[in-house]
PDB file of C-alpha atoms in Angstrom:
ATOM      1  CA  UNK T   1      10.312 -12.360   9.772  1.00 39.00           C
ATOM      2  CA  UNK T   2       7.825 -14.589  11.522  1.00 46.00           C
ATOM      3  CA  UNK T   3       9.326 -17.965  10.729  1.00 41.00           C
ATOM      4  CA  UNK T   4       8.936 -20.615  13.402  1.00 42.00           C
ATOM      5  CA  UNK T   5      10.716 -23.852  14.159  1.00 42.00           C
ATOM      6  CA  UNK T   6       9.604 -26.813  16.192  1.00 40.00           C
ATOM      7  CA  UNK T   7      11.669 -25.585  19.149  1.00 44.00           C
ATOM      8  CA  UNK T   8      10.107 -22.112  19.309  1.00 68.00           C
ATOM      9  CA  UNK T   9       7.777 -21.281  22.165  1.00 82.00           C
ATOM     10  CA  UNK T  10       4.192 -21.232  20.957  1.00 88.00           C
ATOM     11  CA  UNK T  11       1.836 -18.344  21.496  1.00 93.00           C
ATOM     12  CA  UNK T  12      -1.108 -19.319  23.694  1.00 94.00           C
ATOM     13  CA  UNK T  13      -4.527 -17.815  24.300  1.00 95.00           C
ATOM     14  CA  UNK T  14      -3.218 -16.658  27.696  1.00 95.00           C
ATOM     15  CA  UNK T  15      -0.401 -14.835  25.914  1.00 95.00           C
ATOM     16  CA  UNK T  16      -2.955 -12.991  23.807  1.00 95.00           C
ATOM     17  CA  UNK T  17      -4.932 -11.962  26.876  1.00 95.00           C
ATOM     18  CA  UNK T  18      -1.813 -10.674  28.630  1.00 95.00           C
ATOM     19  CA  UNK T  19      -0.378  -8.854  25.617  1.00 95.00           C
ATOM     20  CA  UNK T  20      -3.685  -7.123  24.912  1.00 95.00           C
ATOM     21  CA  UNK T  21      -3.493  -5.715  28.430  1.00 94.00           C
ATOM     22  CA  UNK T  22      -0.028  -4.215  27.986  1.00 93.00           C
ATOM     23  CA  UNK T  23       0.044  -0.432  27.901  1.00 89.00           C
ATOM     24  CA  UNK T  24       1.894   1.557  25.228  1.00 91.00           C
ATOM     25  CA  UNK T  25       2.183   5.197  26.137  1.00 89.00           C
ATOM     26  CA  UNK T  26       2.702   6.664  22.669  1.00 92.00           C
ATOM     27  CA  UNK T  27       2.204   4.485  19.608  1.00 93.00           C
ATOM     28  CA  UNK T  28       3.716   7.133  17.375  1.00 89.00           C
ATOM     29  CA  UNK T  29       7.006   7.354  19.283  1.00 89.00           C
ATOM     30  CA  UNK T  30       7.403   4.072  21.200  1.00 92.00           C
ATOM     31  CA  UNK T  31       9.066   1.632  18.811  1.00 90.00           C
ATOM     32  CA  UNK T  32      10.768  -0.786  21.230  1.00 92.00           C
ATOM     33  CA  UNK T  33       9.250  -1.793  24.541  1.00 92.00           C
ATOM     34  CA  UNK T  34      10.232  -4.364  27.175  1.00 94.00           C
ATOM     35  CA  UNK T  35       7.567  -5.486  29.644  1.00 94.00           C
ATOM     36  CA  UNK T  36       7.971  -7.123  33.034  1.00 92.00           C
ATOM     37  CA  UNK T  37       5.313  -9.621  31.962  1.00 93.00           C
ATOM     38  CA  UNK T  38       7.983 -11.252  29.779  1.00 93.00           C
ATOM     39  CA  UNK T  39       7.404  -9.757  26.321  1.00 94.00           C
ATOM     40  CA  UNK T  40       9.231  -7.464  23.914  1.00 94.00           C
ATOM     41  CA  UNK T  41       7.322  -5.388  21.369  1.00 94.00           C
ATOM     42  CA  UNK T  42       9.465  -4.163  18.487  1.00 93.00           C
ATOM     43  CA  UNK T  43       8.004  -1.911  15.771  1.00 90.00           C
ATOM     44  CA  UNK T  44       7.895  -3.940  12.569  1.00 86.00           C
ATOM     45  CA  UNK T  45      10.903  -2.787  10.506  1.00 79.00           C
ATOM     46  CA  UNK T  46      10.602   0.600  12.276  1.00 79.00           C
ATOM     47  CA  UNK T  47       7.757   1.497   9.949  1.00 81.00           C
ATOM     48  CA  UNK T  48       5.335   4.295  10.843  1.00 83.00           C
ATOM     49  CA  UNK T  49       1.610   3.741  10.950  1.00 88.00           C
ATOM     50  CA  UNK T  50      -0.513   2.985   7.948  1.00 87.00           C
ATOM     51  CA  UNK T  51      -2.969   5.853   7.622  1.00 88.00           C
ATOM     52  CA  UNK T  52      -6.444   5.323   6.160  1.00 89.00           C
ATOM     53  CA  UNK T  53      -8.913   7.998   5.113  1.00 84.00           C
ATOM     54  CA  UNK T  54     -12.333   6.766   3.982  1.00 83.00           C
ATOM     55  CA  UNK T  55     -15.426   8.662   2.849  1.00 76.00           C
ATOM     56  CA  UNK T  56     -16.662   9.062   6.440  1.00 84.00           C
ATOM     57  CA  UNK T  57     -13.717  11.470   6.973  1.00 83.00           C
ATOM     58  CA  UNK T  58     -12.519   9.532  10.023  1.00 89.00           C
ATOM     59  CA  UNK T  59      -8.766   8.995  10.018  1.00 90.00           C
ATOM     60  CA  UNK T  60      -7.713   5.504  11.026  1.00 92.00           C
ATOM     61  CA  UNK T  61      -4.211   4.193  11.717  1.00 93.00           C
ATOM     62  CA  UNK T  62      -2.640   0.766  12.137  1.00 94.00           C
ATOM     63  CA  UNK T  63       0.680   0.273  13.950  1.00 94.00           C
ATOM     64  CA  UNK T  64       2.451  -3.093  13.757  1.00 93.00           C
ATOM     65  CA  UNK T  65       4.857  -4.649  16.278  1.00 94.00           C
ATOM     66  CA  UNK T  66       6.681  -7.966  16.376  1.00 92.00           C
ATOM     67  CA  UNK T  67       6.189  -9.806  19.671  1.00 93.00           C
ATOM     68  CA  UNK T  68       9.082 -11.727  21.218  1.00 92.00           C
ATOM     69  CA  UNK T  69       9.522 -13.766  24.374  1.00 90.00           C
ATOM     70  CA  UNK T  70      11.796 -11.763  26.677  1.00 89.00           C
ATOM     71  CA  UNK T  71      13.593 -14.752  28.168  1.00 85.00           C
ATOM     72  CA  UNK T  72      14.057 -16.997  25.131  1.00 82.00           C
ATOM     73  CA  UNK T  73      13.987 -14.380  22.392  1.00 80.00           C
ATOM     74  CA  UNK T  74      11.560 -16.425  20.279  1.00 84.00           C
ATOM     75  CA  UNK T  75       9.237 -14.494  17.970  1.00 87.00           C
ATOM     76  CA  UNK T  76       5.674 -15.240  19.025  1.00 91.00           C
ATOM     77  CA  UNK T  77       3.583 -13.234  16.592  1.00 91.00           C
ATOM     78  CA  UNK T  78       2.424  -9.738  15.755  1.00 92.00           C
ATOM     79  CA  UNK T  79       0.558  -6.995  17.564  1.00 94.00           C
ATOM     80  CA  UNK T  80      -1.530  -4.737  15.343  1.00 95.00           C
ATOM     81  CA  UNK T  81      -2.863  -1.606  17.006  1.00 96.00           C
ATOM     82  CA  UNK T  82      -5.908  -0.094  15.322  1.00 96.00           C
ATOM     83  CA  UNK T  83      -6.273   3.535  16.357  1.00 95.00           C
ATOM     84  CA  UNK T  84      -8.928   6.193  15.779  1.00 95.00           C
ATOM     85  CA  UNK T  85      -7.599   9.236  17.599  1.00 92.00           C
ATOM     86  CA  UNK T  86     -10.752  11.315  17.070  1.00 92.00           C
ATOM     87  CA  UNK T  87     -12.670   8.698  19.059  1.00 93.00           C
ATOM     88  CA  UNK T  88      -9.910   8.077  21.631  1.00 93.00           C
ATOM     89  CA  UNK T  89     -10.006   4.463  20.430  1.00 95.00           C
ATOM     90  CA  UNK T  90      -7.128   1.971  20.345  1.00 96.00           C
ATOM     91  CA  UNK T  91      -7.764  -1.724  19.745  1.00 96.00           C
ATOM     92  CA  UNK T  92      -4.960  -4.327  19.913  1.00 96.00           C
ATOM     93  CA  UNK T  93      -5.222  -7.360  17.666  1.00 96.00           C
ATOM     94  CA  UNK T  94      -2.723 -10.127  18.442  1.00 95.00           C
ATOM     95  CA  UNK T  95      -1.820 -12.447  15.563  1.00 94.00           C
ATOM     96  CA  UNK T  96      -0.075 -15.702  16.560  1.00 92.00           C
ATOM     97  CA  UNK T  97       2.999 -16.948  14.731  1.00 86.00           C
ATOM     98  CA  UNK T  98       2.725 -19.947  12.409  1.00 81.00           C
ATOM     99  CA  UNK T  99       3.159 -22.418  15.280  1.00 84.00           C
ATOM    100  CA  UNK T 100       0.739 -20.682  17.649  1.00 89.00           C
ATOM    101  CA  UNK T 101      -1.594 -22.942  19.557  1.00 92.00           C
ATOM    102  CA  UNK T 102      -5.020 -23.625  18.099  1.00 92.00           C
ATOM    103  CA  UNK T 103      -6.714 -21.791  20.960  1.00 94.00           C
ATOM    104  CA  UNK T 104      -4.611 -18.707  20.179  1.00 94.00           C
ATOM    105  CA  UNK T 105      -5.660 -18.757  16.539  1.00 93.00           C
ATOM    106  CA  UNK T 106      -9.291 -19.218  17.582  1.00 94.00           C
ATOM    107  CA  UNK T 107      -8.996 -16.164  19.824  1.00 94.00           C
ATOM    108  CA  UNK T 108      -7.422 -14.136  17.015  1.00 94.00           C
ATOM    109  CA  UNK T 109     -10.254 -15.046  14.616  1.00 94.00           C
ATOM    110  CA  UNK T 110     -12.884 -14.203  17.229  1.00 94.00           C
ATOM    111  CA  UNK T 111     -11.247 -10.824  17.820  1.00 95.00           C
ATOM    112  CA  UNK T 112     -11.304 -10.053  14.084  1.00 94.00           C
ATOM    113  CA  UNK T 113     -14.937 -11.123  13.723  1.00 93.00           C
ATOM    114  CA  UNK T 114     -16.462  -9.355  16.691  1.00 95.00           C
ATOM    115  CA  UNK T 115     -14.318  -6.213  16.487  1.00 94.00           C
ATOM    116  CA  UNK T 116     -15.162  -5.933  12.807  1.00 92.00           C
ATOM    117  CA  UNK T 117     -18.858  -6.120  13.635  1.00 93.00           C
ATOM    118  CA  UNK T 118     -18.564  -3.358  16.199  1.00 94.00           C
ATOM    119  CA  UNK T 119     -16.272  -0.911  14.379  1.00 94.00           C
ATOM    120  CA  UNK T 120     -16.800   0.211  10.782  1.00 91.00           C
ATOM    121  CA  UNK T 121     -13.590   0.287   8.770  1.00 90.00           C
ATOM    122  CA  UNK T 122     -11.672  -1.953  11.136  1.00 93.00           C
ATOM    123  CA  UNK T 123     -11.574  -5.059   8.947  1.00 91.00           C
ATOM    124  CA  UNK T 124     -10.707  -3.088   5.809  1.00 88.00           C
ATOM    125  CA  UNK T 125      -7.688  -1.515   7.524  1.00 90.00           C
ATOM    126  CA  UNK T 126      -6.403  -4.660   9.220  1.00 91.00           C
ATOM    127  CA  UNK T 127      -6.832  -6.867   6.159  1.00 87.00           C
ATOM    128  CA  UNK T 128      -5.079  -4.317   3.953  1.00 84.00           C
ATOM    129  CA  UNK T 129      -2.054  -4.151   6.245  1.00 86.00           C
ATOM    130  CA  UNK T 130      -1.800  -7.922   6.570  1.00 85.00           C
ATOM    131  CA  UNK T 131      -2.197  -8.585   2.858  1.00 77.00           C
ATOM    132  CA  UNK T 132       0.353  -5.931   1.874  1.00 70.00           C
ATOM    133  CA  UNK T 133       3.037  -6.609   4.435  1.00 67.00           C
ATOM    134  CA  UNK T 134       2.776 -10.149   5.667  1.00 60.00           C
ATOM    135  CA  UNK T 135       1.311 -12.447   3.040  1.00 46.00           C
ATOM    136  CA  UNK T 136       3.994 -15.102   2.706  1.00 42.00           C
ATOM    137  CA  UNK T 137       5.894 -14.097   5.831  1.00 50.00           C
ATOM    138  CA  UNK T 138       3.591 -16.254   7.936  1.00 43.00           C
ATOM    139  CA  UNK T 139       4.559 -19.287   5.864  1.00 38.00           C
ATOM    140  CA  UNK T 140       7.171 -21.371   7.685  1.00 35.00           C
ATOM    141  CA  UNK T 141       8.716 -22.373   4.376  1.00 37.00           C
ATOM    142  CA  UNK T 142       9.357 -18.802   3.285  1.00 37.00           C
ATOM    143  CA  UNK T 143      12.979 -17.711   3.277  1.00 37.00           C
ATOM    144  CA  UNK T 144      12.969 -15.057   0.564  1.00 34.00           C
ATOM    145  CA  UNK T 145      14.924 -11.927   1.514  1.00 33.00           C
ATOM    146  CA  UNK T 146      12.873  -8.812   2.028  1.00 38.00           C
ATOM    147  CA  UNK T 147      13.778  -5.409   0.674  1.00 38.00           C
ATOM    148  CA  UNK T 148      14.602  -2.779   3.267  1.00 38.00           C
ATOM    149  CA  UNK T 149      12.785  -0.107   1.290  1.00 42.00           C
ATOM    150  CA  UNK T 150       9.984   0.346  -1.187  1.00 41.00           C
ATOM    151  CA  UNK T 151       7.935  -2.596   0.010  1.00 47.00           C
ATOM    152  CA  UNK T 152       4.729  -0.614  -0.362  1.00 54.00           C
ATOM    153  CA  UNK T 153       4.240  -1.636  -3.972  1.00 67.00           C
ATOM    154  CA  UNK T 154       1.087   0.047  -5.193  1.00 72.00           C
ATOM    155  CA  UNK T 155       1.557   3.766  -4.834  1.00 87.00           C
ATOM    156  CA  UNK T 156       2.635   7.119  -6.214  1.00 93.00           C
ATOM    157  CA  UNK T 157       4.610  10.147  -5.032  1.00 94.00           C
ATOM    158  CA  UNK T 158       2.561  13.032  -3.724  1.00 94.00           C
ATOM    159  CA  UNK T 159       2.898  15.193  -6.844  1.00 94.00           C
ATOM    160  CA  UNK T 160       1.383  12.587  -9.197  1.00 95.00           C
ATOM    161  CA  UNK T 161      -1.455  14.202 -11.171  1.00 94.00           C
ATOM    162  CA  UNK T 162      -4.801  12.357 -11.048  1.00 94.00           C
ATOM    163  CA  UNK T 163      -7.521  13.113 -13.617  1.00 92.00           C
ATOM    164  CA  UNK T 164     -10.770  14.148 -11.930  1.00 92.00           C
ATOM    165  CA  UNK T 165     -14.234  13.401 -13.294  1.00 90.00           C
ATOM    166  CA  UNK T 166     -14.779  17.082 -14.201  1.00 89.00           C
ATOM    167  CA  UNK T 167     -11.712  17.141 -16.452  1.00 86.00           C
ATOM    168  CA  UNK T 168      -9.370  18.861 -14.011  1.00 91.00           C
ATOM    169  CA  UNK T 169      -6.253  17.362 -12.447  1.00 92.00           C
ATOM    170  CA  UNK T 170      -5.367  17.124  -8.776  1.00 94.00           C
ATOM    171  CA  UNK T 171      -2.224  16.059  -6.976  1.00 95.00           C
ATOM    172  CA  UNK T 172      -2.685  12.647  -5.413  1.00 94.00           C
ATOM    173  CA  UNK T 173      -1.746  14.029  -1.993  1.00 93.00           C
ATOM    174  CA  UNK T 174      -4.807  16.309  -2.253  1.00 94.00           C
ATOM    175  CA  UNK T 175      -7.235  13.533  -3.195  1.00 92.00           C
ATOM    176  CA  UNK T 176      -9.818  12.654  -0.537  1.00 88.00           C
ATOM    177  CA  UNK T 177     -12.189   9.756  -0.083  1.00 85.00           C
ATOM    178  CA  UNK T 178     -15.428  10.545  -1.889  1.00 86.00           C
ATOM    179  CA  UNK T 179     -13.703  12.367  -4.772  1.00 91.00           C
ATOM    180  CA  UNK T 180     -14.861  11.406  -8.257  1.00 92.00           C
ATOM    181  CA  UNK T 181     -12.022  10.568 -10.627  1.00 92.00           C
ATOM    182  CA  UNK T 182     -11.954   9.645 -14.282  1.00 90.00           C
ATOM    183  CA  UNK T 183     -12.107   5.985 -15.188  1.00 86.00           C
ATOM    184  CA  UNK T 184     -11.770   3.951 -18.355  1.00 77.00           C
ATOM    185  CA  UNK T 185     -15.169   3.005 -19.780  1.00 65.00           C
ATOM    186  CA  UNK T 186     -15.824   0.403 -22.418  1.00 54.00           C
ATOM    187  CA  UNK T 187     -17.055   2.952 -24.969  1.00 51.00           C
ATOM    188  CA  UNK T 188     -17.085   6.488 -23.626  1.00 48.00           C
ATOM    189  CA  UNK T 189     -14.187   8.152 -21.848  1.00 50.00           C
ATOM    190  CA  UNK T 190     -16.318  10.302 -19.544  1.00 58.00           C
ATOM    191  CA  UNK T 191     -17.096   7.629 -16.993  1.00 82.00           C
ATOM    192  CA  UNK T 192     -16.058   8.108 -13.398  1.00 86.00           C
ATOM    193  CA  UNK T 193     -15.320   6.129 -10.283  1.00 87.00           C
ATOM    194  CA  UNK T 194     -15.327   7.080  -6.611  1.00 87.00           C
ATOM    195  CA  UNK T 195     -12.271   7.102  -4.392  1.00 88.00           C
ATOM    196  CA  UNK T 196     -13.322   4.983  -1.419  1.00 84.00           C
ATOM    197  CA  UNK T 197     -10.137   5.511   0.574  1.00 84.00           C
ATOM    198  CA  UNK T 198      -6.643   6.961   0.544  1.00 87.00           C
ATOM    199  CA  UNK T 199      -3.758   5.061   2.129  1.00 85.00           C
ATOM    200  CA  UNK T 200      -0.539   6.881   2.957  1.00 86.00           C
ATOM    201  CA  UNK T 201       2.801   5.577   4.143  1.00 83.00           C
ATOM    202  CA  UNK T 202       5.605   7.723   5.491  1.00 83.00           C
ATOM    203  CA  UNK T 203       8.681   5.787   4.467  1.00 80.00           C
ATOM    204  CA  UNK T 204      11.607   6.519   2.164  1.00 85.00           C
ATOM    205  CA  UNK T 205      10.491   4.706  -0.968  1.00 88.00           C
ATOM    206  CA  UNK T 206      12.167   4.230  -4.342  1.00 90.00           C
ATOM    207  CA  UNK T 207      10.215   5.494  -7.333  1.00 93.00           C
ATOM    208  CA  UNK T 208      10.564   4.298 -10.932  1.00 94.00           C
ATOM    209  CA  UNK T 209      10.066   6.664 -13.854  1.00 94.00           C
ATOM    210  CA  UNK T 210       9.143   6.106 -17.495  1.00 93.00           C
ATOM    211  CA  UNK T 211       9.105   8.483 -20.468  1.00 90.00           C
ATOM    212  CA  UNK T 212       6.527   7.831 -23.172  1.00 89.00           C
ATOM    213  CA  UNK T 213       5.490   9.403 -26.466  1.00 85.00           C
ATOM    214  CA  UNK T 214       2.459   9.081 -28.690  1.00 82.00           C
ATOM    215  CA  UNK T 215       2.718   5.943 -30.794  1.00 69.00           C
ATOM    216  CA  UNK T 216       3.525   7.898 -33.961  1.00 62.00           C
ATOM    217  CA  UNK T 217       6.407   9.630 -32.204  1.00 53.00           C
ATOM    218  CA  UNK T 218       8.692   6.717 -33.035  1.00 51.00           C
ATOM    219  CA  UNK T 219       8.574   7.860 -36.654  1.00 52.00           C
ATOM    220  CA  UNK T 220       9.996  11.251 -35.824  1.00 50.00           C
ATOM    221  CA  UNK T 221      13.634  12.037 -36.351  1.00 46.00           C
ATOM    222  CA  UNK T 222      15.793  11.961 -33.234  1.00 50.00           C
ATOM    223  CA  UNK T 223      16.559  15.670 -33.394  1.00 52.00           C
ATOM    224  CA  UNK T 224      12.829  16.438 -33.260  1.00 54.00           C
ATOM    225  CA  UNK T 225      12.110  14.434 -30.111  1.00 52.00           C
ATOM    226  CA  UNK T 226      12.738  17.303 -27.748  1.00 56.00           C
ATOM    227  CA  UNK T 227       9.787  19.144 -29.329  1.00 58.00           C
ATOM    228  CA  UNK T 228       7.376  16.248 -28.865  1.00 63.00           C
ATOM    229  CA  UNK T 229       4.810  16.047 -26.035  1.00 72.00           C
ATOM    230  CA  UNK T 230       6.707  13.786 -23.649  1.00 82.00           C
ATOM    231  CA  UNK T 231       4.705  12.186 -20.863  1.00 88.00           C
ATOM    232  CA  UNK T 232       6.405  11.030 -17.668  1.00 91.00           C
ATOM    233  CA  UNK T 233       4.917   8.666 -15.116  1.00 93.00           C
ATOM    234  CA  UNK T 234       6.377   7.927 -11.681  1.00 95.00           C
ATOM    235  CA  UNK T 235       5.256   5.064  -9.454  1.00 94.00           C
ATOM    236  CA  UNK T 236       6.622   2.338  -7.227  1.00 92.00           C
ATOM    237  CA  UNK T 237       8.059  -0.696  -8.973  1.00 90.00           C
ATOM    238  CA  UNK T 238       5.073  -2.921  -8.276  1.00 88.00           C
ATOM    239  CA  UNK T 239       2.294  -0.618  -9.430  1.00 90.00           C
ATOM    240  CA  UNK T 240       0.317  -2.173 -12.315  1.00 90.00           C
ATOM    241  CA  UNK T 241       0.038  -0.243 -15.580  1.00 92.00           C
ATOM    242  CA  UNK T 242      -2.531  -0.869 -18.309  1.00 91.00           C
ATOM    243  CA  UNK T 243      -0.756  -2.088 -21.462  1.00 91.00           C
ATOM    244  CA  UNK T 244      -1.659  -3.869 -24.686  1.00 90.00           C
ATOM    245  CA  UNK T 245      -0.449  -7.039 -22.926  1.00 89.00           C
ATOM    246  CA  UNK T 246      -2.745  -6.467 -19.978  1.00 88.00           C
ATOM    247  CA  UNK T 247      -1.753  -5.348 -16.490  1.00 88.00           C
ATOM    248  CA  UNK T 248       2.056  -5.061 -16.165  1.00 91.00           C
ATOM    249  CA  UNK T 249       4.047  -3.954 -13.133  1.00 90.00           C
ATOM    250  CA  UNK T 250       5.969  -0.727 -13.479  1.00 91.00           C
ATOM    251  CA  UNK T 251       9.264  -2.571 -12.985  1.00 91.00           C
ATOM    252  CA  UNK T 252       8.420  -5.044 -15.760  1.00 92.00           C
ATOM    253  CA  UNK T 253       7.776  -2.463 -18.473  1.00 93.00           C
ATOM    254  CA  UNK T 254      10.149  -2.579 -21.438  1.00 91.00           C
ATOM    255  CA  UNK T 255      11.106  -0.154 -24.191  1.00 88.00           C
ATOM    256  CA  UNK T 256       8.455  -0.066 -26.972  1.00 88.00           C
ATOM    257  CA  UNK T 257       5.695  -1.454 -24.726  1.00 91.00           C
ATOM    258  CA  UNK T 258       2.326  -0.027 -25.710  1.00 92.00           C
ATOM    259  CA  UNK T 259       0.482   1.961 -23.038  1.00 93.00           C
ATOM    260  CA  UNK T 260      -2.686   4.041 -23.213  1.00 89.00           C
ATOM    261  CA  UNK T 261      -3.549   7.642 -22.515  1.00 86.00           C
ATOM    262  CA  UNK T 262      -6.095  10.249 -23.595  1.00 82.00           C
ATOM    263  CA  UNK T 263      -5.767  12.660 -26.510  1.00 74.00           C
ATOM    264  CA  UNK T 264      -7.073  16.230 -26.765  1.00 69.00           C
ATOM    265  CA  UNK T 265     -10.474  14.965 -27.894  1.00 69.00           C
ATOM    266  CA  UNK T 266     -10.814  12.742 -24.842  1.00 70.00           C
ATOM    267  CA  UNK T 267     -10.374   9.529 -26.790  1.00 76.00           C
ATOM    268  CA  UNK T 268      -7.998   6.662 -26.080  1.00 81.00           C
ATOM    269  CA  UNK T 269      -4.536   7.294 -27.454  1.00 83.00           C
ATOM    270  CA  UNK T 270      -1.712   4.819 -27.900  1.00 88.00           C
ATOM    271  CA  UNK T 271       1.588   5.527 -26.198  1.00 89.00           C
ATOM    272  CA  UNK T 272       4.982   3.880 -26.463  1.00 90.00           C
ATOM    273  CA  UNK T 273       7.601   3.528 -23.730  1.00 91.00           C
ATOM    274  CA  UNK T 274      10.912   5.050 -24.771  1.00 87.00           C
ATOM    275  CA  UNK T 275      12.886   5.532 -21.573  1.00 89.00           C
ATOM    276  CA  UNK T 276      12.907   3.735 -18.226  1.00 91.00           C
ATOM    277  CA  UNK T 277      14.630   4.926 -15.061  1.00 92.00           C
ATOM    278  CA  UNK T 278      14.700   2.425 -12.213  1.00 90.00           C
ATOM    279  CA  UNK T 279      14.817   3.937  -8.726  1.00 87.00           C
ATOM    280  CA  UNK T 280      15.005   7.407 -10.253  1.00 88.00           C
ATOM    281  CA  UNK T 281      14.449   9.049  -6.878  1.00 91.00           C
ATOM    282  CA  UNK T 282      13.278   8.425  -3.332  1.00 91.00           C
ATOM    283  CA  UNK T 283      10.369  10.136  -1.663  1.00 92.00           C
ATOM    284  CA  UNK T 284       9.508  10.246   2.051  1.00 90.00           C
ATOM    285  CA  UNK T 285       5.776   9.618   1.602  1.00 89.00           C
ATOM    286  CA  UNK T 286       3.690   7.641  -0.887  1.00 91.00           C
ATOM    287  CA  UNK T 287      -0.027   7.373  -1.632  1.00 91.00           C
ATOM    288  CA  UNK T 288      -2.375   4.612  -2.749  1.00 88.00           C
ATOM    289  CA  UNK T 289      -5.972   5.150  -3.882  1.00 88.00           C
ATOM    290  CA  UNK T 290      -8.694   2.674  -3.060  1.00 84.00           C
ATOM    291  CA  UNK T 291     -11.321   2.776  -5.807  1.00 83.00           C
ATOM    292  CA  UNK T 292     -14.008   0.550  -7.238  1.00 76.00           C
ATOM    293  CA  UNK T 293     -11.287  -1.475  -8.953  1.00 75.00           C
ATOM    294  CA  UNK T 294     -11.358   0.394 -12.265  1.00 80.00           C
ATOM    295  CA  UNK T 295      -8.399   1.901 -14.176  1.00 85.00           C
ATOM    296  CA  UNK T 296      -7.786   5.596 -13.580  1.00 90.00           C
ATOM    297  CA  UNK T 297      -5.631   8.252 -15.197  1.00 91.00           C
ATOM    298  CA  UNK T 298      -2.364   9.380 -13.581  1.00 93.00           C
ATOM    299  CA  UNK T 299      -0.057  11.830 -15.354  1.00 90.00           C
ATOM    300  CA  UNK T 300      -1.869  11.104 -18.610  1.00 88.00           C
ATOM    301  CA  UNK T 301      -1.473   7.315 -18.459  1.00 91.00           C
ATOM    302  CA  UNK T 302      -4.070   4.695 -17.542  1.00 90.00           C
ATOM    303  CA  UNK T 303      -3.059   2.711 -14.468  1.00 91.00           C
ATOM    304  CA  UNK T 304      -4.712  -0.074 -12.499  1.00 87.00           C
ATOM    305  CA  UNK T 305      -5.661   0.109  -8.840  1.00 79.00           C
ATOM    306  CA  UNK T 306      -3.743  -3.079  -8.024  1.00 70.00           C
TER     307      UNK T 306
END
């Protein structure tokens, strides 16, 4: 965690210049490196790369390392390595810690600005990683404990079924940028939205599960429930679900909450939560769709992008 004290060594603009020149042989495999120049790079929580696939079909990755001073052990900041293997391109972006010198922060901002102008997709990838992983961690007052798993909040297991615009369903791990998926319109249910990107994370992640029935199912006798059309949705705890109360995180759903799906005629149907399983299983890889910000249909239930 990048929390600084007044005694910590501050990252300087010279540090940034030197660290950017350090060579990492294999970003995929090298997770802990010690350099004679006086720095240690340690893969952030041993996490693999974020992988981004946009509509241009160019795969982009971002690897994140914590930077420490070799002699004093002080954490100086972060190194984010933006990689496009198909273009033999690797760009290091060095983010100072909270007490980094002003010149270091100026250099960091310049690097973001000018690299973003030169490389399409760069800013989208870097900003996504920072906002998901490190918002709050760069605050010197933050001391909240971090979970050692499942921190990637907005995502689904690979077998989650996404409703396509043509009425078919596709596993989320088969969705590609540019695909047209079904979205919730104000009047008609046939509207669609475009997947602008797919983010994947290879990390053992806990998945929550809910079991829902059509709203009228609550009136059925208990011994008839097994014959009803149960719908099951799996997602990470933080994924937002569309409910009658608005957007609610998966982990905050309660029994009898009202959700929404689609009936056989393609019209909005009301659903009711009956069962909730927290951390029902763990999966080694999770997926997050980037869309135009509209609700979309997963496993028969309307969910929000984020």
